Tab-separated table of C-alpha atoms and ligand atoms in Angstrom:
chain	number	residue	atom	x	y	z
A	1156	UNK	CA	8.030	19.625	27.745
A	1157	UNK	CA	7.101	19.864	23.996
A	1158	UNK	CA	7.676	23.359	23.542
A	1159	UNK	CA	4.285	25.248	22.103
A	1160	UNK	CA	6.355	25.905	18.264
A	1161	UNK	CA	5.720	22.754	17.563
A	1162	UNK	CA	1.536	23.665	17.181
A	1163	UNK	CA	2.608	26.721	14.778
A	1164	UNK	CA	3.484	23.244	12.597
A	1165	UNK	CA	0.067	22.173	12.169
A	1166	UNK	CA	-1.551	25.139	10.919
A	1167	UNK	CA	-5.188	23.269	10.928
A	1168	UNK	CA	-4.854	23.692	14.620
A	1169	UNK	CA	-5.322	27.399	15.284
A	1170	UNK	CA	-8.718	26.582	13.575
A	1171	UNK	CA	-9.637	23.705	15.474
A	1172	UNK	CA	-9.745	21.722	19.170
A	1173	UNK	CA	-8.515	18.732	17.029
A	1174	UNK	CA	-9.111	15.290	19.287
A	1175	UNK	CA	-9.181	12.930	16.226
A	1176	UNK	CA	-6.127	11.560	16.247
A	1177	UNK	CA	-6.095	7.807	16.784
A	1178	UNK	CA	-8.649	8.182	13.422
A	1179	UNK	CA	-5.993	9.997	11.595
A	1180	UNK	CA	-3.525	12.298	12.965
A	1181	UNK	CA	-2.675	15.972	11.186
A	1182	UNK	CA	0.752	16.150	9.213
A	1183	UNK	CA	3.171	18.671	10.005
A	1184	UNK	CA	4.640	21.496	7.058
A	1185	UNK	CA	8.296	19.360	6.981
A	1186	UNK	CA	5.777	16.503	5.649
A	1187	UNK	CA	3.822	17.924	3.609
A	1188	UNK	CA	7.050	20.390	1.828
A	1189	UNK	CA	8.918	16.849	1.444
A	1190	UNK	CA	6.126	16.146	-0.231
A	1191	UNK	CA	5.558	18.527	-2.459
A	1192	UNK	CA	9.582	19.051	-2.977
A	1193	UNK	CA	9.098	15.468	-4.452
A	1194	UNK	CA	6.442	16.680	-7.126
A	1195	UNK	CA	7.725	20.000	-7.720
A	1196	UNK	CA	11.903	18.900	-8.170
A	1197	UNK	CA	12.455	15.022	-8.513
A	1198	UNK	CA	8.588	13.604	-9.471
A	1199	UNK	CA	9.708	9.983	-10.952
A	1200	UNK	CA	8.916	6.513	-10.620
A	1201	UNK	CA	11.463	4.596	-8.535
A	1202	UNK	CA	13.609	1.813	-8.826
A	1203	UNK	CA	13.182	1.668	-12.636
A	1204	UNK	CA	15.181	4.032	-13.827
A	1205	UNK	CA	19.150	5.309	-14.751
A	1206	UNK	CA	17.825	9.329	-15.406
A	1207	UNK	CA	18.791	11.684	-12.782
A	1208	UNK	CA	15.318	12.606	-11.794
A	1209	UNK	CA	14.586	8.428	-11.389
A	1210	UNK	CA	18.183	8.243	-9.389
A	1211	UNK	CA	17.003	10.649	-7.096
A	1212	UNK	CA	13.513	9.202	-6.559
A	1213	UNK	CA	14.508	5.746	-5.484
A	1214	UNK	CA	17.040	7.143	-2.943
A	1215	UNK	CA	14.478	9.316	-1.025
A	1216	UNK	CA	12.046	6.610	-1.421
A	1217	UNK	CA	14.541	4.014	-0.151
A	1218	UNK	CA	15.470	5.972	2.660
A	1219	UNK	CA	11.866	6.691	3.483
A	1220	UNK	CA	11.939	2.467	4.470
A	1221	UNK	CA	15.125	2.938	6.110
A	1222	UNK	CA	14.352	5.362	8.917
A	1223	UNK	CA	10.982	3.208	9.358
A	1224	UNK	CA	12.593	0.507	9.727
A	1225	UNK	CA	14.982	2.158	12.453
A	1226	UNK	CA	11.808	3.752	14.549
A	1227	UNK	CA	10.531	0.085	14.951
A	1228	UNK	CA	14.311	-0.946	15.726
A	1229	UNK	CA	14.227	-3.783	12.478
A	1230	UNK	CA	16.486	-3.931	10.329
A	1231	UNK	CA	17.506	-2.358	6.832
A	1232	UNK	CA	14.838	-4.084	3.567
A	1233	UNK	CA	12.558	-5.502	6.277
A	1234	UNK	CA	9.564	-3.506	5.984
A	1235	UNK	CA	7.293	-2.821	3.283
A	1236	UNK	CA	4.800	-0.210	2.757
A	1237	UNK	CA	1.017	-0.348	2.156
A	1238	UNK	CA	-2.459	2.329	2.146
A	1239	UNK	CA	-2.824	1.669	5.993
A	1240	UNK	CA	-2.826	-1.371	8.887
A	1241	UNK	CA	-6.264	-3.423	7.016
A	1242	UNK	CA	-3.440	-3.586	3.528
A	1243	UNK	CA	-0.671	-4.313	6.028
A	1244	UNK	CA	-2.320	-7.044	8.366
A	1245	UNK	CA	-5.033	-8.721	4.829
A	1246	UNK	CA	-1.058	-9.228	3.542
A	1247	UNK	CA	-0.397	-11.346	6.131
A	1248	UNK	CA	-3.890	-13.139	6.463
A	1249	UNK	CA	-3.480	-13.782	2.656
A	1250	UNK	CA	0.308	-14.294	2.189
A	1251	UNK	CA	0.625	-16.829	4.681
A	1252	UNK	CA	-1.089	-20.199	2.834
A	1253	UNK	CA	-3.649	-21.710	5.481
A	1254	UNK	CA	-4.238	-24.520	5.900
A	1255	UNK	CA	-7.844	-26.269	6.620
A	1256	UNK	CA	-7.748	-26.593	10.741
A	1257	UNK	CA	-5.233	-23.844	10.955
A	1258	UNK	CA	-6.012	-21.978	14.123
A	1259	UNK	CA	-5.822	-18.111	14.278
A	1260	UNK	CA	-5.869	-16.397	17.824
A	1261	UNK	CA	-7.532	-12.835	18.572
A	1262	UNK	CA	-8.528	-11.124	20.706
A	1263	UNK	CA	-12.631	-9.086	20.966
A	1264	UNK	CA	-10.844	-5.963	22.006
A	1265	UNK	CA	-9.661	-5.773	17.883
A	1266	UNK	CA	-10.216	-2.685	15.225
A	1267	UNK	CA	-12.159	-4.833	12.178
A	1268	UNK	CA	-9.425	-4.301	9.659
A	1269	UNK	CA	-8.219	-7.449	12.421
A	1270	UNK	CA	-10.936	-9.440	12.740
A	1271	UNK	CA	-12.416	-9.691	9.390
A	1272	UNK	CA	-9.448	-11.017	7.596
A	1273	UNK	CA	-9.548	-13.647	10.047
A	1274	UNK	CA	-13.046	-14.397	9.959
A	1275	UNK	CA	-12.742	-14.511	5.829
A	1276	UNK	CA	-10.388	-16.867	6.448
A	1277	UNK	CA	-12.274	-19.209	8.356
A	1278	UNK	CA	-15.343	-18.792	6.106
A	1279	UNK	CA	-13.068	-19.554	3.066
A	1280	UNK	CA	-10.692	-21.794	4.133
A	1281	UNK	CA	-11.477	-23.816	7.292
A	1282	UNK	CA	-9.422	-21.745	9.054
A	1283	UNK	CA	-10.060	-22.090	12.842
A	1284	UNK	CA	-10.772	-19.143	14.751
A	1285	UNK	CA	-10.796	-18.530	18.510
A	1286	UNK	CA	-11.582	-14.684	19.942
A	1287	UNK	CA	-10.802	-13.564	23.458
A	1288	UNK	CA	-12.874	-11.711	25.171
A	1289	UNK	CA	-11.456	-9.146	27.195
A	1290	UNK	CA	-11.931	-8.656	31.242
A	1291	UNK	CA	-15.248	-6.667	32.396
A	1292	UNK	CA	-12.493	-3.840	32.784
A	1293	UNK	CA	-10.816	-4.435	29.913
A	1294	UNK	CA	-8.026	-6.142	29.879
A	1295	UNK	CA	-6.731	-9.739	28.406
A	1296	UNK	CA	-4.601	-11.672	29.967
A	1297	UNK	CA	-1.536	-13.793	28.547
A	1298	UNK	CA	-3.958	-16.375	30.426
A	1299	UNK	CA	-6.709	-15.585	28.648
A	1300	UNK	CA	-4.728	-15.990	25.068
A	1301	UNK	CA	-3.117	-18.807	26.434
A	1302	UNK	CA	-5.929	-20.873	27.301
A	1303	UNK	CA	-6.897	-20.469	23.457
A	1304	UNK	CA	-3.437	-21.521	21.626
A	1305	UNK	CA	-2.685	-25.717	21.061
A	1306	UNK	CA	-0.771	-27.037	18.284
A	1307	UNK	CA	-2.964	-26.512	15.315
A	1308	UNK	CA	-2.251	-22.531	16.149
A	1309	UNK	CA	-0.453	-21.093	13.321
A	1310	UNK	CA	-0.923	-17.422	14.651
A	1311	UNK	CA	-1.618	-15.222	17.017
A	1312	UNK	CA	-3.006	-11.560	15.902
A	1313	UNK	CA	-3.544	-9.074	18.526
A	1314	UNK	CA	-3.164	-4.910	18.988
A	1315	UNK	CA	-1.017	-3.431	21.027
A	1316	UNK	CA	-3.422	-0.868	22.563
A	1317	UNK	CA	-7.708	-1.108	22.240
A	1318	UNK	CA	-8.414	2.328	19.936
A	1319	UNK	CA	-11.975	2.570	21.956
A	1320	UNK	CA	-10.283	1.534	25.231
A	1321	UNK	CA	-6.887	2.537	25.293
A	1322	UNK	CA	-5.046	0.053	27.371
A	1323	UNK	CA	-1.812	-1.368	26.429
A	1324	UNK	CA	-1.874	-5.363	26.395
A	1325	UNK	CA	1.277	-7.553	27.527
A	1326	UNK	CA	1.792	-8.653	24.205
A	1327	UNK	CA	5.437	-9.251	24.927
A	1328	UNK	CA	4.320	-11.896	27.171
A	1329	UNK	CA	1.425	-13.333	24.720
A	1330	UNK	CA	4.039	-13.378	22.167
A	1331	UNK	CA	6.210	-16.056	24.683
A	1332	UNK	CA	3.408	-18.523	24.551
A	1333	UNK	CA	2.489	-18.372	20.784
A	1334	UNK	CA	6.127	-18.969	20.669
A	1335	UNK	CA	6.111	-22.478	23.168
A	1336	UNK	CA	3.690	-23.650	20.757
A	1337	UNK	CA	5.657	-22.856	17.429
A	1338	UNK	CA	2.794	-20.069	17.214
A	1339	UNK	CA	3.788	-16.739	14.680
A	1340	UNK	CA	2.826	-13.210	16.650
A	1341	UNK	CA	0.929	-10.242	14.389
A	1342	UNK	CA	1.049	-6.761	16.582
A	1343	UNK	CA	-1.019	-4.427	15.515
A	1344	UNK	CA	0.521	-1.174	16.255
A	1345	UNK	CA	-2.090	1.442	14.280
A	1346	UNK	CA	-2.299	2.921	18.127
A	1347	UNK	CA	0.826	1.903	19.513
A	1348	UNK	CA	3.828	2.942	17.090
A	1349	UNK	CA	2.333	6.565	16.760
A	1350	UNK	CA	3.132	7.268	20.142
A	1351	UNK	CA	5.423	5.379	22.311
A	1352	UNK	CA	8.709	3.706	21.731
A	1353	UNK	CA	8.056	-0.010	20.171
A	1354	UNK	CA	11.192	-2.181	19.066
A	1355	UNK	CA	9.475	-5.478	17.504
A	1356	UNK	CA	12.752	-6.599	18.879
A	1357	UNK	CA	11.375	-5.796	22.628
A	1358	UNK	CA	8.027	-6.974	21.719
A	1359	UNK	CA	9.151	-10.626	19.707
A	1360	UNK	CA	6.749	-10.321	16.587
A	1361	UNK	CA	6.779	-11.995	14.036
A	1362	UNK	CA	4.905	-8.870	12.269
A	1363	UNK	CA	4.153	-5.193	12.814
A	1364	UNK	CA	1.959	-3.281	11.366
A	1365	UNK	CA	1.191	0.140	11.552
A	1366	UNK	CA	-0.731	3.336	9.579
A	1367	UNK	CA	1.543	6.476	8.793
A	1368	UNK	CA	-1.343	8.768	8.171
A	1369	UNK	CA	-0.958	7.883	12.061
A	1370	UNK	CA	1.665	8.998	12.910
A	1371	UNK	CA	1.782	12.259	11.713
A	1372	UNK	CA	2.535	10.871	8.020
A	1373	UNK	CA	0.239	11.168	4.941
A	1374	UNK	CA	-2.868	9.453	3.940
A	1375	UNK	CA	-2.495	6.002	2.127
A	1376	UNK	CA	0.191	5.397	4.104
A	1377	UNK	CA	1.469	2.079	6.482
A	1378	UNK	CA	3.365	-0.391	6.970
A	1379	UNK	CA	4.120	-3.407	7.496
A	1380	UNK	CA	7.690	-5.506	9.283
A	1381	UNK	CA	8.241	-9.105	8.836
A	1382	UNK	CA	10.623	-10.938	10.697
A	1383	UNK	CA	11.251	-13.412	7.498
A	1384	UNK	CA	10.088	-12.457	4.013
A	1385	UNK	CA	8.047	-15.684	3.739
A	1386	UNK	CA	4.446	-14.236	2.855
A	1387	UNK	CA	3.457	-15.090	-0.604
A	1388	UNK	CA	2.751	-11.440	-2.582
A	1389	UNK	CA	-0.669	-10.330	-2.701
A	1390	UNK	CA	0.160	-9.060	-6.066
A	1391	UNK	CA	2.983	-9.672	-8.820
A	1392	UNK	CA	3.573	-7.411	-11.015
A	1393	UNK	CA	6.418	-4.676	-12.307
A	1394	UNK	CA	9.321	-3.614	-9.872
A	1395	UNK	CA	8.033	-7.182	-8.041
A	1396	UNK	CA	10.592	-9.245	-10.354
A	1397	UNK	CA	14.206	-10.272	-10.579
A	1398	UNK	CA	14.011	-11.922	-13.972
A	1399	UNK	CA	11.076	-13.055	-16.619
A	1400	UNK	CA	10.714	-15.203	-19.248
A	1401	UNK	CA	7.643	-16.473	-21.328
A	1402	UNK	CA	7.857	-19.353	-19.365
A	1403	UNK	CA	8.964	-18.413	-15.457
A	1404	UNK	CA	9.477	-15.611	-12.945
A	1405	UNK	CA	11.644	-15.432	-10.335
A	1406	UNK	CA	10.299	-12.641	-7.470
A	1407	UNK	CA	12.988	-10.041	-6.237
A	1408	UNK	CA	14.081	-9.629	-2.644
A	1409	UNK	CA	13.500	-7.480	0.109
A	1410	UNK	CA	10.884	-5.045	0.282
A	1411	UNK	CA	9.952	-4.357	-3.503
A	1412	UNK	CA	8.600	-8.186	-3.694
A	1413	UNK	CA	5.603	-6.478	-1.954
A	1414	UNK	CA	5.056	-3.623	-3.528
A	1415	UNK	CA	4.656	-4.456	-7.194
A	1416	UNK	CA	3.481	-1.841	-9.010
A	1417	UNK	CA	4.052	2.388	-8.672
A	1418	UNK	CA	4.128	2.843	-4.789
A	1419	UNK	CA	2.516	5.701	-3.063
A	1420	UNK	CA	6.155	7.579	-3.504
A	1421	UNK	CA	5.352	10.906	-2.180
A	1422	UNK	CA	3.638	9.286	0.506
A	1423	UNK	CA	6.709	6.622	1.092
A	1424	UNK	CA	8.841	9.735	1.435
A	1425	UNK	CA	6.793	11.683	3.702
A	1426	UNK	CA	6.102	9.400	5.714
A	1427	UNK	CA	9.711	9.733	6.286
A	1428	UNK	CA	10.131	13.023	7.269
A	1429	UNK	CA	7.462	12.046	9.624
A	1430	UNK	CA	9.249	9.368	11.337
A	1431	UNK	CA	12.449	12.112	11.259
A	1432	UNK	CA	9.735	14.476	12.969
A	1433	UNK	CA	8.830	12.482	15.841
A	1434	UNK	CA	12.248	11.381	15.988
A	1435	UNK	CA	13.276	15.052	16.457
A	1436	UNK	CA	11.082	15.340	19.757
A	1437	UNK	CA	12.025	12.227	20.832
A	1438	UNK	CA	9.269	9.298	21.336
A	1439	UNK	CA	9.624	8.865	25.300
A	1440	UNK	CA	8.983	12.961	25.650
A	1441	UNK	CA	6.196	12.075	22.854
A	1442	UNK	CA	4.550	9.284	25.791
A	1443	UNK	CA	4.790	11.299	29.034
A	1444	UNK	CA	2.972	13.989	27.144
A	1445	UNK	CA	0.513	12.466	26.131
A	1446	UNK	CA	0.454	10.807	29.996
A	1447	UNK	CA	0.389	14.151	31.291
A	1448	UNK	CA	-2.616	15.294	28.808
A	1449	UNK	CA	-4.389	11.786	29.742
A	1450	UNK	CA	-4.316	12.218	33.055
A	1451	UNK	CA	-5.529	15.753	32.328
A	1452	UNK	CA	-8.659	14.482	30.247
A	1453	UNK	CA	-9.422	11.930	31.986
A	1454	UNK	CA	-9.812	13.749	35.537
A	1455	UNK	CA	-11.198	16.431	33.836
A	1456	UNK	CA	-14.668	14.270	32.221
A	1457	UNK	CA	-15.021	11.912	35.670
A	1458	UNK	CA	-15.542	15.403	37.550
A	1459	UNK	CA	-18.794	16.286	35.114
A	1460	UNK	CA	-22.120	15.049	36.168
A	1461	UNK	CA	-23.817	12.107	33.540
A	1462	UNK	CA	-20.319	11.400	32.125
A	1463	UNK	CA	-19.158	7.251	32.644
A	1464	UNK	CA	-15.520	6.965	31.304
A	1465	UNK	CA	-14.519	3.747	30.269
A	1466	UNK	CA	-11.223	1.512	29.869
A	1467	UNK	CA	-8.526	1.527	32.691
A	1468	UNK	CA	-6.855	4.849	34.605
A	1469	UNK	CA	-4.208	6.703	33.251
A	1470	UNK	CA	-1.009	6.062	33.841
A	1471	UNK	CA	0.870	4.138	31.897
A	1472	UNK	CA	-1.397	1.458	31.197
A	1473	UNK	CA	-2.518	3.255	28.432
A	1474	UNK	CA	-2.921	5.758	25.438
A	1475	UNK	CA	-4.164	9.094	25.468
A	1476	UNK	CA	-7.558	7.516	24.100
A	1477	UNK	CA	-10.340	8.281	26.102
A	1478	UNK	CA	-13.785	6.225	25.558
A	1479	UNK	CA	-17.279	8.152	27.384
A	1480	UNK	CA	-20.841	8.096	27.206
A	1481	UNK	CA	-23.274	11.142	27.861
A	1482	UNK	CA	-26.047	9.952	30.066
A	1483	UNK	CA	-29.669	10.796	27.835
A	1484	UNK	CA	-27.544	11.699	24.606
A	1485	UNK	CA	-26.340	9.294	21.573
A	1486	UNK	CA	-22.743	9.672	21.096
A	1487	UNK	CA	-23.487	11.216	17.590
A	1488	UNK	CA	-25.429	13.909	19.364
A	1489	UNK	CA	-21.988	14.536	21.776
A	1490	UNK	CA	-19.805	14.544	18.630
A	1491	UNK	CA	-22.376	16.940	17.012
A	1492	UNK	CA	-22.820	19.465	19.806
A	1493	UNK	CA	-19.219	19.504	20.438
A	1494	UNK	CA	-18.053	19.881	16.615
A	1495	UNK	CA	-20.336	23.039	16.611
A	1496	UNK	CA	-17.708	24.483	18.570
A	1497	UNK	CA	-14.896	23.567	16.439
A	1498	UNK	CA	-13.986	20.870	18.730
A	1499	UNK	CA	-13.245	17.182	16.459
A	1500	UNK	CA	-14.080	13.551	18.801
A	1501	UNK	CA	-14.753	10.509	16.794
A	1502	UNK	CA	-18.157	8.634	18.182
A	1503	UNK	CA	-20.050	5.757	17.197
A	1504	UNK	CA	-18.211	1.760	17.788
A	1505	UNK	CA	-14.720	2.970	16.358
A	1506	UNK	CA	-14.968	0.067	14.008
A	1507	UNK	CA	-15.136	-1.960	17.111
A	1508	UNK	CA	-19.042	-4.084	17.144
A	1509	UNK	CA	-18.196	-6.829	18.583
A	1510	UNK	CA	-16.289	-4.859	21.850
A	1511	UNK	CA	-19.233	-2.541	21.625
A	1512	UNK	CA	-21.854	-5.165	22.190
A	1513	UNK	CA	-19.547	-7.190	24.534
A	1514	UNK	CA	-19.162	-3.543	26.464
A	1515	UNK	CA	-23.400	-3.519	26.661
A	1516	UNK	CA	-22.858	0.017	24.222
A	1517	UNK	CA	-24.541	-0.696	20.908
A	1518	UNK	CA	-25.028	2.606	19.936
A	1519	UNK	CA	-20.943	3.114	21.199
A	1520	UNK	CA	-19.321	5.613	22.682
A	1521	UNK	CA	-17.297	9.088	21.763
A	1522	UNK	CA	-13.842	9.221	21.681
A	1523	UNK	CA	-11.649	11.726	22.355
A	1524	UNK	CA	-7.643	11.342	21.024
A	1525	UNK	CA	-3.970	13.218	21.586
A	1526	UNK	CA	-0.972	13.776	19.912
A	1527	UNK	CA	2.060	14.745	20.037
A	1528	UNK	CA	0.676	18.560	18.995
A	1529	UNK	CA	-2.106	18.240	21.405
A	1530	UNK	CA	-2.433	20.608	24.536
A	1531	UNK	CA	-3.500	21.505	27.909
A	1532	UNK	CA	-5.938	24.336	26.749
A	1533	UNK	CA	-7.476	21.467	23.683
A	1534	UNK	CA	-8.191	19.704	26.762
A	1535	UNK	CA	-9.512	22.526	29.009
A	1536	UNK	CA	-12.176	22.667	26.469
A	1537	UNK	CA	-13.532	19.909	26.001
A	1538	UNK	CA	-14.106	19.341	29.027
A	1539	UNK	CA	-15.530	22.724	29.467
A	1540	UNK	CA	-17.719	22.226	26.395
A	1541	UNK	CA	-18.829	18.801	27.220
A	1542	UNK	CA	-20.033	20.563	31.300
A	1543	UNK	CA	-22.425	22.830	29.080
A	1544	UNK	CA	-23.508	19.944	26.758
A	1545	UNK	CA	-24.250	16.888	29.577
A	1546	UNK	CA	-25.982	20.068	31.529
A	1547	UNK	CA	-27.584	20.762	28.826
A	1548	UNK	CA	-28.895	16.795	28.579
B	1019	PLP	N1	-5.750	-1.171	13.772
B	1019	PLP	C1	-6.464	-0.695	14.986
B	1019	PLP	C2	-6.312	-0.771	16.515
B	1019	PLP	C3	-6.501	0.713	14.368
B	1019	PLP	O1	-7.087	2.260	15.691
B	1019	PLP	C4	-7.060	1.037	12.699
B	1019	PLP	C5	-7.632	2.652	12.500
B	1019	PLP	O2	-7.985	3.512	13.854
B	1019	PLP	C6	-6.724	0.207	12.175
B	1019	PLP	C7	-6.207	-0.957	12.661
B	1019	PLP	C8	-6.912	-0.093	10.784
B	1019	PLP	O3	-5.809	1.388	10.437
B	1019	PLP	P1	-5.910	2.079	8.607
B	1019	PLP	O4	-7.556	2.232	8.318
B	1019	PLP	O5	-5.261	3.167	8.747
B	1019	PLP	O6	-6.286	0.468	8.229
């Protein structure tokens, strides 16, 4: 059980019922303090100074990378800090040196951030793009993906968990199929890494992209993990080189090769602290807490006349992201009515327009999403308020 004291670390929860964690999570006090400590006591640039503050800042920033790598079962030095998942995916899209005729396979469940970079490669570089549609219940089977993979396939780019329907995808099995054809696997872990134990070794992926700001870390933080540092860096410059003459330069090894320029140092340190915080609770515990609340939420929502809930039923096949519509009301009207009662939910297409069109929901859905600090009372408050909103429709 998650102790009630956890909620005290998130002061905003005393003011609002926050059910929009899939968009961005709240940060607990220890994360805020870690960032402030950097600003107040050892603010300096990293990786390029010998003075005391620079040494401390560099060590803490490196520690944050080490913690994040361990969090996903990766080795030190394999994680690159980015601004968000979108940037992490773009680093792969722009860094893999695609050629005309290469194929990328993805799905219609993807967030625009795991679709647009590939569409742009199609439009600019003649890369062939296959977008696998989900079955009516939202599932994407390894067979459906396999039917689109051929020997020209360079990459399969797939989400681990849908940010609309909440379903988990069989990424491991899909990865096996990809490997049989010599293709690489990119997993969009934006909605999985913050909520369940994830190991890159178990996933068998080549790239894992996720957002620090969805896992209790600061906004402006994200991560790219890659098996081999073979990507062409998107930007080069200070901090990313070993040696420069006026004729040539040698890029440095490890993550620094991909983090040219001064990074978001306080953000990286805050993200490291967020990882400590989540590990202090235990990701298995985070997962079972959210599973219990998801069941409570889905059962409550399904009991309201006029409310339709999408995605798979509660259980191990989904995360705590629940999409629904209310008959006779636009999703924004529902979110607005709930906001007036201090309940924060997301509404609209959730950056998944192609999926929404496929589902016949061009106006989108209302989406309530959970995190470790969510409580049964939050869920009950939503269900109760929605009974009123749906009843008045
Ligand atoms: N992928 C998925 C599945 C998401 O849910 C999101 C954000 O909601 C993203 C990618 C993009 O994340 P960010 O906005 O942090 O780049």
